[in-house]
XYZ file of C-alpha atoms in Angstrom:
661
model
C 0.000 0.000 0.000
C 1.231 3.504 -0.848
C 1.548 5.662 2.259
C 0.159 9.223 2.139
C 2.584 12.049 1.545
C 3.503 14.501 4.271
C 0.903 17.214 4.897
C 0.400 19.998 7.440
C -0.350 18.264 10.706
C -2.769 19.082 13.494
C -0.770 18.801 16.696
C -2.909 17.635 19.617
C 0.034 17.466 22.017
C 3.505 18.913 21.572
C 6.600 16.769 21.222
C 7.962 17.935 24.577
C 5.129 16.028 26.287
C 4.906 13.191 23.776
C 3.946 14.139 20.222
C 0.366 13.369 19.157
C -0.785 14.676 15.782
C -3.242 14.080 12.966
C -1.167 14.221 9.749
C -4.294 14.792 7.626
C -8.042 15.114 8.131
C -8.853 11.675 6.740
C -7.294 9.171 4.367
C -9.344 7.944 1.416
C -8.573 4.296 0.633
C -9.133 3.215 -2.955
C -9.362 -0.137 -4.698
C -5.657 -0.104 -5.545
C -4.711 -0.083 -1.871
C -3.628 3.565 -1.917
C -4.327 5.915 0.961
C -5.016 9.382 -0.465
C -4.791 12.049 2.241
C -7.302 14.838 2.578
C -4.869 17.482 3.864
C -5.592 20.250 6.309
C -6.873 23.398 4.640
C -4.319 26.186 5.308
C -5.348 29.418 6.926
C -7.351 30.493 10.002
C -9.255 27.608 11.464
C -11.371 26.596 14.389
C -8.818 25.339 16.980
C -11.147 22.444 17.819
C -11.674 21.391 14.190
C -9.672 20.222 11.194
C -11.046 20.606 7.660
C -9.958 19.819 4.122
C -11.057 18.803 0.622
C -9.313 16.521 -1.862
C -9.857 13.476 -4.104
C -13.564 14.187 -4.370
C -14.179 14.292 -0.606
C -14.662 17.028 1.960
C -13.972 16.195 5.580
C -14.225 17.989 8.910
C -12.766 16.522 12.094
C -13.887 17.967 15.436
C -12.527 17.213 18.876
C -14.477 17.859 22.075
C -12.471 17.692 25.268
C -13.896 15.217 27.799
C -11.185 15.722 30.376
C -7.532 16.668 30.476
C -6.452 13.495 28.679
C -9.317 12.470 26.410
C -11.485 13.766 23.571
C -14.652 12.754 21.774
C -14.139 13.024 18.027
C -16.552 13.407 15.124
C -15.432 13.069 11.526
C -17.898 14.324 8.921
C -17.128 13.088 5.405
C -18.985 14.015 2.191
C -18.454 12.696 -1.325
C -18.359 15.728 -3.642
C -17.941 13.849 -6.923
C -20.554 13.509 -9.665
C -20.189 9.734 -9.909
C -20.306 6.914 -7.391
C -16.943 5.738 -6.091
C -15.796 2.799 -3.962
C -13.664 3.998 -1.065
C -12.839 3.403 2.571
C -11.740 5.841 5.257
C -8.717 5.931 7.515
C -8.173 8.028 10.619
C -4.507 8.208 11.584
C -2.809 9.525 14.708
C 0.979 9.724 14.768
C 3.385 9.825 17.693
C 7.048 10.755 18.046
C 10.093 8.566 17.591
C 10.681 5.374 19.563
C 12.352 1.998 19.380
C 9.504 0.357 21.353
C 5.945 1.331 20.333
C 4.411 -0.993 22.939
C 1.444 -1.827 20.687
C -1.759 -2.938 22.367
C -4.994 -3.990 20.714
C -6.979 -5.519 23.599
C -7.399 -9.245 23.169
C -5.626 -9.312 19.815
C -2.133 -7.778 19.931
C 0.416 -7.302 22.738
C 3.761 -5.653 21.944
C 5.573 -7.842 19.458
C 2.697 -10.274 20.129
C 4.713 -13.400 19.330
C 8.158 -14.023 20.733
C 10.761 -15.232 18.217
C 10.983 -18.517 20.160
C 7.224 -19.101 20.146
C 6.353 -22.201 18.124
C 2.732 -21.227 17.477
C 2.196 -19.157 14.278
C -0.089 -16.103 14.555
C 0.353 -12.353 13.847
C 3.665 -10.881 14.969
C 5.157 -7.394 14.829
C 8.739 -6.948 13.639
C 10.603 -4.296 11.674
C 13.498 -6.414 10.459
C 11.710 -7.848 7.448
C 9.215 -10.688 7.119
C 10.265 -13.952 8.727
C 7.052 -15.756 7.854
C 3.640 -15.001 6.389
C 2.384 -13.715 9.737
C 5.148 -11.223 10.555
C 4.878 -7.558 9.551
C 5.554 -4.002 10.740
C 1.960 -2.899 10.094
C -1.288 -4.696 10.951
C -4.977 -3.938 10.618
C -7.845 -5.956 12.107
C -11.629 -5.993 12.111
C -13.077 -4.585 15.318
C -14.789 -7.779 16.502
C -11.372 -9.365 17.037
C -10.843 -6.792 19.799
C -12.112 -7.143 23.353
C -12.341 -3.349 23.217
C -11.959 -1.861 19.701
C -8.984 0.341 20.474
C -5.301 0.656 19.616
C -2.548 1.954 21.917
C 1.087 2.928 21.402
C 3.758 5.096 22.971
C 6.918 6.939 22.027
C 9.851 8.062 24.163
C 7.878 10.834 25.893
C 4.238 9.801 25.905
C 1.571 7.741 24.244
C -1.946 7.753 22.847
C -4.917 5.590 21.994
C -7.775 5.628 19.516
C -11.047 3.797 20.189
C -14.298 3.311 18.311
C -17.347 1.047 18.236
C -17.523 -2.284 16.459
C -19.915 -1.009 13.795
C -20.520 2.410 12.291
C -22.291 4.027 9.348
C -20.084 2.144 6.864
C -20.535 -1.239 8.580
C -17.943 -3.241 10.492
C -15.079 -0.979 11.550
C -11.466 -1.751 12.367
C -8.244 -0.746 14.076
C -4.615 -0.962 13.082
C -1.112 0.369 13.430
C 2.117 0.893 11.513
C 5.647 2.106 12.141
C 6.398 4.988 9.779
C 9.677 6.702 8.946
C 11.569 3.989 10.766
C 10.537 4.973 14.286
C 7.142 6.752 14.383
C 4.116 4.785 15.612
C 0.895 5.450 13.727
C -2.476 4.471 15.198
C -5.256 3.801 12.705
C -9.016 3.418 12.517
C -10.724 2.071 9.414
C -14.263 2.255 8.054
C -15.054 -0.219 6.666
C -12.562 -2.497 8.462
C -9.395 -3.797 6.829
C -7.456 -6.991 7.534
C -3.874 -6.474 6.384
C -1.324 -7.599 5.346
C -3.161 -10.939 5.604
C -6.203 -12.328 7.408
C -5.490 -14.588 10.362
C -7.871 -17.550 10.549
C -6.352 -19.547 13.383
C -3.425 -21.267 11.673
C -0.048 -20.582 10.107
C -1.677 -20.549 6.669
C -3.291 -17.097 6.520
C -6.047 -16.020 4.195
C -5.627 -13.077 1.811
C -6.016 -9.524 3.019
C -9.592 -8.287 3.331
C -10.106 -4.690 2.170
C -13.841 -3.997 1.805
C -14.877 -0.581 0.499
C -18.063 1.449 0.700
C -19.858 2.694 -2.411
C -20.246 6.446 -2.030
C -22.950 8.069 -4.099
C -22.740 11.740 -5.125
C -23.471 13.960 -2.133
C -23.484 11.081 0.351
C -22.390 12.071 3.864
C -21.467 10.083 6.947
C -20.205 10.845 10.444
C -17.634 8.613 12.137
C -17.351 8.843 15.897
C -14.350 7.791 17.956
C -12.334 8.807 20.999
C -8.764 10.050 21.438
C -6.778 9.398 24.605
C -3.452 10.908 25.682
C -1.131 8.717 27.742
C 2.235 8.858 29.425
C 5.053 6.359 28.854
C 3.929 3.903 31.534
C 3.164 0.580 29.781
C 0.208 0.242 32.171
C -1.372 3.536 31.092
C -3.944 1.656 29.010
C -5.785 0.613 32.194
C -7.277 4.060 32.786
C -8.637 4.188 29.230
C -10.140 0.706 29.234
C -11.739 1.340 32.600
C -13.333 4.558 31.286
C -14.564 2.889 28.095
C -16.052 0.021 30.108
C -17.769 2.334 32.562
C -19.154 4.522 29.767
C -21.555 1.695 28.893
C -24.565 1.742 31.245
C -25.359 -1.435 33.139
C -28.280 -3.204 31.507
C -30.182 -6.343 32.288
C -27.877 -9.329 32.950
C -27.194 -11.548 29.939
C -27.758 -14.728 31.963
C -30.513 -17.107 30.940
C -30.784 -18.533 34.448
C -29.870 -18.023 38.079
C -26.695 -19.266 39.718
C -28.296 -22.280 41.385
C -29.926 -23.469 38.169
C -26.643 -23.049 36.263
C -24.854 -25.053 38.966
C -27.404 -27.878 38.846
C -27.341 -28.074 35.049
C -23.558 -27.953 34.686
C -23.122 -30.571 37.428
C -25.590 -32.825 35.680
C -23.856 -32.324 32.342
C -20.392 -32.925 33.771
C -21.529 -36.172 35.381
C -23.865 -37.396 32.642
C -21.784 -36.633 29.577
C -18.155 -36.447 30.709
C -17.778 -38.930 33.560
C -16.740 -42.497 32.821
C -16.243 -45.019 35.607
C -13.760 -47.456 34.066
C -11.355 -45.950 34.789
C -12.805 -42.933 36.635
C -12.220 -39.953 34.345
C -13.848 -36.776 33.093
C -13.599 -36.972 29.309
C -12.392 -33.733 27.805
C -15.183 -33.446 25.222
C -18.628 -34.844 24.501
C -20.288 -34.377 21.115
C -23.637 -32.642 20.807
C -24.558 -35.042 17.992
C -25.050 -38.389 19.753
C -26.688 -40.171 16.781
C -24.092 -39.542 14.082
C -21.026 -39.521 16.337
C -21.942 -41.236 19.591
C -18.944 -42.195 21.723
C -16.654 -41.657 18.733
C -17.340 -37.941 19.061
C -16.204 -37.942 22.692
C -12.487 -37.416 23.199
C -11.368 -40.437 25.187
C -8.847 -38.490 27.212
C -8.529 -36.487 30.426
C -5.943 -33.901 31.377
C -5.251 -33.811 35.113
C -6.239 -30.121 35.069
C -6.576 -27.250 32.588
C -9.156 -28.771 30.184
C -10.380 -31.547 32.471
C -9.418 -33.341 35.666
C -9.084 -32.187 39.247
C -10.451 -28.602 39.198
C -13.759 -29.765 37.773
C -13.961 -32.910 39.875
C -13.467 -30.575 42.853
C -16.327 -28.383 41.610
C -18.561 -31.425 41.159
C -17.670 -32.608 44.648
C -18.508 -29.214 46.175
C -21.889 -29.301 44.467
C -22.585 -32.911 45.344
C -21.768 -32.458 49.021
C -23.968 -29.356 49.196
C -26.931 -31.005 47.481
C -26.514 -34.478 48.961
C -25.975 -36.203 45.609
C -23.948 -39.273 46.591
C -23.608 -40.547 43.029
C -21.950 -37.337 41.860
C -19.815 -37.196 45.013
C -18.560 -40.754 44.519
C -17.725 -39.986 40.874
C -15.825 -36.824 41.761
C -13.808 -38.562 44.480
C -13.044 -41.452 42.146
C -11.622 -39.098 39.509
C -9.317 -37.375 42.002
C -8.346 -40.739 43.518
C -7.453 -42.039 40.058
C -5.274 -39.029 39.262
C -3.520 -39.071 42.648
C -2.890 -42.829 42.523
C -1.044 -42.572 39.214
C 1.992 -40.335 39.611
C 5.067 -40.123 37.419
C 8.406 -41.688 38.398
C 9.422 -38.107 39.255
C 6.632 -37.870 41.830
C 4.402 -35.420 39.979
C 1.057 -35.771 38.301
C 1.037 -36.915 34.720
C -0.260 -34.455 32.133
C -3.004 -36.539 30.542
C -4.688 -39.929 30.512
C -6.080 -41.398 27.296
C -7.806 -44.673 26.595
C -5.431 -45.484 23.759
C -2.092 -44.875 25.502
C -2.750 -44.483 29.217
C -0.832 -41.806 31.102
C 1.399 -39.366 29.212
C 2.913 -35.888 29.322
C -0.048 -34.340 27.488
C 0.158 -31.862 24.624
C 3.663 -30.514 25.181
C 5.005 -32.293 22.092
C 7.714 -33.968 24.187
C 7.063 -37.267 25.954
C 9.492 -36.273 28.723
C 8.102 -32.780 29.322
C 5.291 -32.074 31.803
C 3.752 -28.609 31.648
C 4.078 -26.708 34.926
C 0.759 -24.903 34.596
C -1.079 -28.222 34.224
C 0.721 -29.598 37.278
C 0.274 -26.391 39.276
C -3.473 -26.173 38.681
C -3.945 -29.835 39.529
C -1.961 -29.339 42.739
C -3.895 -26.239 43.817
C -7.300 -27.793 43.268
C -6.371 -31.141 44.784
C -5.334 -29.173 47.857
C -8.594 -27.247 47.843
C -10.573 -30.462 47.493
C -8.619 -31.943 50.395
C -9.351 -28.929 52.601
C -13.050 -28.959 51.715
C -13.325 -32.657 52.481
C -11.461 -32.302 55.787
C -13.952 -29.638 56.800
C -16.599 -32.348 56.441
C -14.566 -34.856 58.424
C -13.339 -36.848 55.442
C -9.673 -37.737 54.904
C -7.950 -38.576 51.616
C -4.303 -39.479 52.346
C -3.434 -40.078 48.686
C -4.536 -36.557 47.833
C -2.201 -35.065 50.416
C 0.659 -37.272 49.246
C 0.137 -36.148 45.656
C 0.059 -32.479 46.637
C 3.264 -32.802 48.629
C 4.986 -34.667 45.797
C 4.161 -31.989 43.259
C 5.180 -29.186 45.589
C 8.500 -30.929 46.193
C 9.097 -30.921 42.442
C 8.156 -27.245 42.226
C 10.624 -26.350 44.977
C 13.375 -28.427 43.417
C 12.766 -26.747 40.046
C 12.926 -23.201 41.383
C 15.837 -21.316 39.876
C 18.221 -20.592 42.769
C 19.469 -17.416 41.129
C 16.227 -15.788 39.970
C 13.511 -17.520 41.987
C 11.492 -18.399 38.872
C 9.571 -21.635 39.065
C 10.176 -24.056 36.229
C 7.968 -23.952 33.148
C 8.159 -27.715 32.744
C 9.250 -30.808 34.666
C 10.887 -34.052 33.620
C 8.610 -37.112 33.693
C 11.297 -39.390 35.134
C 12.992 -37.151 37.683
C 10.579 -34.300 38.350
C 13.414 -31.827 37.758
C 12.740 -28.454 36.171
C 13.492 -28.389 32.455
C 13.458 -24.660 31.668
C 12.074 -21.399 33.025
C 10.802 -19.685 29.877
C 7.414 -18.008 30.135
C 5.133 -17.794 33.150
C 3.707 -21.323 33.330
C 5.425 -21.819 36.692
C 3.327 -19.014 38.155
C 0.507 -21.571 38.500
C 2.380 -23.193 41.406
C 2.455 -19.976 43.470
C -1.138 -20.285 44.628
C -0.637 -23.905 45.627
C 2.484 -23.025 47.598
C 0.761 -20.181 49.437
C -2.266 -22.243 50.438
C -0.197 -25.330 51.297
C 1.997 -23.259 53.630
C -1.032 -22.669 55.838
C -2.680 -26.083 55.439
C 0.492 -28.060 56.176
C 2.144 -25.473 58.469
C 5.175 -25.377 56.147
C 6.644 -21.836 56.044
C 9.165 -22.912 53.396
C 6.318 -23.102 50.902
C 5.372 -19.477 51.510
C 8.991 -18.373 51.297
C 9.317 -20.090 47.909
C 6.050 -18.536 46.731
C 7.266 -15.072 47.654
C 10.562 -15.577 45.835
C 8.636 -16.734 42.774
C 6.196 -13.836 43.012
C 9.102 -11.393 43.033
C 10.740 -13.203 40.124
C 7.622 -13.070 37.920
C 6.929 -9.426 38.823
C 8.872 -8.192 35.802
C 6.610 -10.253 33.531
C 3.570 -8.533 35.020
C 5.094 -5.056 34.801
C 6.176 -5.626 31.204
C 2.510 -6.280 30.291
C 3.432 -9.563 28.599
C 2.608 -12.842 30.329
C 2.869 -15.992 28.282
C 3.114 -19.758 28.356
C 0.124 -20.865 30.468
C -1.709 -23.249 28.093
C -0.009 -26.352 26.732
C -1.182 -25.753 23.170
C 0.023 -22.236 22.239
C 3.711 -22.304 23.169
C 4.845 -18.904 24.478
C 1.872 -16.890 23.288
C 0.326 -14.325 25.646
C -3.070 -15.584 26.802
C -5.936 -14.680 29.082
C -5.059 -17.811 31.073
C -1.709 -16.289 32.005
C -3.653 -13.407 33.475
C -5.898 -15.704 35.518
C -2.864 -17.451 36.988
C -1.307 -14.119 37.932
C -4.483 -12.819 39.576
C -4.743 -15.970 41.686
C -1.050 -15.930 42.609
C -0.715 -12.274 43.612
C -4.068 -12.042 45.371
C -3.110 -15.034 47.528
C 0.351 -13.591 48.178
C -1.233 -10.348 49.323
C -3.570 -12.204 51.661
C -0.667 -14.153 53.148
C 0.994 -10.924 54.320
C 1.827 -7.777 52.384
C 3.157 -5.046 54.655
C 4.530 -2.954 51.782
C 1.621 -3.523 49.391
C 3.795 -4.908 46.596
C 1.647 -8.003 46.064
C -1.555 -5.983 45.996
C -0.070 -3.690 43.360
C 0.955 -6.687 41.248
C -2.488 -8.259 41.688
C -4.051 -5.012 40.472
C -1.750 -4.864 37.470
C -2.424 -8.524 36.671
C -6.169 -7.916 36.924
C -5.999 -4.934 34.578
C -3.994 -6.931 32.054
C -6.429 -9.838 32.329
C -9.344 -7.500 31.643
C -7.774 -6.432 28.352
C -9.089 -9.798 27.100
C -12.642 -9.228 28.400
C -15.241 -7.964 25.937
C -16.676 -4.620 26.970
C -19.475 -4.635 24.377
C -21.972 -6.956 22.712
C -20.749 -8.047 19.299
C -23.208 -7.627 16.438
C -24.097 -10.934 14.775
C -25.839 -11.287 11.425
C -29.494 -12.115 12.032
C -29.220 -15.485 10.304
C -26.399 -16.807 12.502
C -26.865 -19.230 15.355
C -25.598 -16.858 18.047
C -27.866 -14.071 16.804
C -30.925 -16.335 16.817
C -30.315 -17.095 20.486
C -29.486 -13.481 21.334
C -26.002 -14.289 22.626
C -24.390 -11.328 24.354
C -20.620 -11.124 24.471
C -19.996 -8.458 27.126
C -18.161 -10.207 29.965
C -16.687 -12.979 27.803
C -12.929 -13.294 27.340
C -10.913 -13.676 24.173
C -8.824 -16.804 24.716
C -5.671 -15.283 23.202
C -4.300 -13.521 20.110
C -3.531 -17.013 18.848
C -6.920 -18.561 19.690
C -9.409 -15.861 18.786
C -12.676 -17.148 20.185
C -14.593 -16.429 23.369
C -14.239 -18.725 26.370
C -15.323 -18.953 29.999
C -11.970 -19.736 31.611
C -11.928 -16.454 33.520
C -14.439 -17.964 35.939
C -11.550 -19.959 37.435
C -10.423 -16.860 39.332
C -13.864 -15.466 40.208
C -13.288 -15.675 43.983
C -9.892 -13.994 43.733
C -11.305 -11.203 41.568
C -14.088 -10.587 44.080
C -11.666 -10.482 46.997
C -9.323 -8.209 45.045
C -12.247 -5.855 44.433
C -12.812 -5.821 48.196
C -9.144 -5.224 49.001
C -9.028 -2.261 46.616
C -12.612 -1.113 47.186
C -12.914 -1.192 43.390
C -16.391 -1.583 41.883
C -14.895 -1.967 38.377
C -13.392 -5.359 39.153
C -16.609 -6.549 40.765
C -18.759 -5.373 37.858
C -16.488 -7.112 35.341
C -16.601 -10.309 37.390
C -20.382 -10.224 37.570
C -20.556 -9.705 33.812
C -18.255 -12.684 33.319
C -20.547 -15.000 35.282
C -23.655 -13.470 33.696
C -22.263 -14.089 30.208
C -21.611 -17.767 30.752
C -24.990 -18.472 32.250
C -26.020 -18.344 28.604
C -25.825 -21.492 26.475
C -26.096 -24.010 29.298
C -28.436 -26.623 27.826
C -31.702 -26.515 29.784
C -33.159 -29.627 28.190
C -32.242 -32.243 25.626
C -32.459 -30.447 22.282
C -31.721 -26.980 23.621
C -29.495 -25.334 20.947
C -28.924 -28.844 19.466
C -27.219 -29.996 22.673
C -28.273 -32.250 25.511
C -29.239 -31.101 28.991
C -26.213 -29.870 30.946
C -23.851 -29.580 27.975
C -21.688 -26.451 27.761
C -19.674 -25.457 24.686
C -16.080 -24.293 24.820
C -16.055 -21.842 21.910
C -18.221 -18.945 20.812
C -17.106 -17.533 17.461
C -17.410 -13.754 17.720
C -15.133 -13.056 14.747
C -13.849 -14.709 11.592
C -11.364 -17.181 13.065
C -11.465 -21.001 12.994
C -15.153 -20.879 12.031
C -17.608 -18.368 10.611
C -18.652 -15.538 12.888
C -21.836 -16.384 14.775
C -21.202 -20.128 15.060
C -20.965 -22.245 18.219
C -18.613 -25.197 18.703
C -20.818 -28.286 18.931
C -18.775 -30.004 21.608
C -19.363 -29.903 25.336
C -16.097 -29.502 27.230
C -15.451 -30.784 30.727
C -13.655 -27.594 31.654
C -16.437 -25.369 30.311
C -19.090 -27.079 32.427
C -16.631 -27.482 35.290
C -15.410 -23.907 35.508
C -18.997 -22.644 35.408
C -19.935 -25.079 38.167
C -16.926 -24.004 40.240
C -17.754 -20.318 39.848
C -21.411 -20.884 40.715
C -20.577 -22.908 43.833
C -18.200 -20.197 45.049
C -20.383 -17.261 43.997
C -23.438 -18.521 45.847
C -21.494 -18.113 49.091
C -20.501 -14.517 48.310
C -22.758 -11.627 49.345
C -21.938 -9.855 46.065
C -23.879 -12.517 44.124
C -26.889 -13.206 46.324
C -29.294 -11.381 44.030
C -28.291 -13.662 41.129
C -29.123 -16.965 42.860
């Protein structure tokens, strides 16, 4: 694409404070991929407006100050030509020079977005020339890929952001960025949207660029509305903007189809009916909606020990069963945890996964010797929580305690003596740490903190604090990665959940200087960059539109896996307690919206949305990635039902959720 030529700029903020300027009123995008600037008209002008005419268009841009650091913007564009023309519009905001733009598109792009050593292909930013089909120095995306349709960047002295709504007068809108003149970040808004240089569809084989245009008829006029935000150089400065954009949307009626107790009963039934198998006792990872065509062959005959199945969801089922007096569900839940704890590796840790075809294995790490620390850490934490809950009812499970202690011993042995980082992976045979790349080891921090109290072992808390300090730089850099087994070192929402759990628990274990509370707050803000702050528009003929699915409160899984998921419910209790610690209604409102969102699409009866009673899907397709926008994955996942059940069982005990029962 040809970049527009230099034109008189409208300086919003001077370079001494961090340059922010509009280089032209609007860019007109034609069918050849050129951006033709409509330059600023010279001469006396309204200081709050920018006007110009060129290429058959007249445009006026007006800014209205909202506060010291933000503006509402209106861009009026009229086609002055005598014939219809196909064209798109670009708004561009340029900053000063920098060697680190710190790009952020919430839910879709984080800094360079993909580390050079990340094995998973998805969009990456780099200026040193293409290394693969998904690496570029300029990217543009459709707005529905964004948890909040906004783009952020910074230079050496300040930063800025542009934000808009998903749809506008020209249809689906978009955001983007580019590095110009070797070191100048440019923030972009597009109407209609553009997907450039390629379209990411969930794999390393991208689709062609998508550059839709609008047909302008003679005299046709439209107004684009967006917001402009001025920032400082703090990488965390985005949090203030996202908070304001979230709070600008009035609270409406909850999206939930049902109350908390009904959601708990249905998800418990689905987890037991469709995912539990007794020989051996497992929670199968998936169960197909279509029982006639696929039957058992559509059910994945495998169980991870945590993450996408296993202990966390058996614990949730056990909590529900004990509360409701369902002995059949309680026996099943105990049997699953017993089975996992009775089958440890030679190194003394949990295995990663059981499957009917090959028994116990490392899981999805791609290396038969490599156990993923996040999988082990989650399994350890929730086995410990199950043990504590059962002890409170007078029930002992010695094998559960032995398994917890064995995994914690491996975590301690794998802690880097120099840095304090917990290992990202452990050896199947010895339990030793393999490497410390990424933040997967952060999942063990919560287990160490809680075990220190349960087992009266202060060494566990000491190790947790060393690890918390070691991972602090990851949190402050606004780039956490490595939590799921299947996306290598990609940043994910799941990394955020782990950090919220870890630092909230560290704070509660003693935080005289407030460092853990500050890190918990930062982790929470980063996690909420993945949470949708609006309801995506679905075409009326799509499945999600027909059922009125509302996306506000759902989380984008990751820039690599661009679909909505419910995994954020795993840290619902920590988010609520963090909101209390900080007296912060924003965190509580976001947490309520998260639980409201995923009390949709819980099958209320056999046949409900082509599922069976109690089934819960893993994926909601809110954008064009993996599947067509508006589709629903027709598989029930153990973790999807389980994490909803867990959140409901915990929420019903919290005063903040009593009205939703």
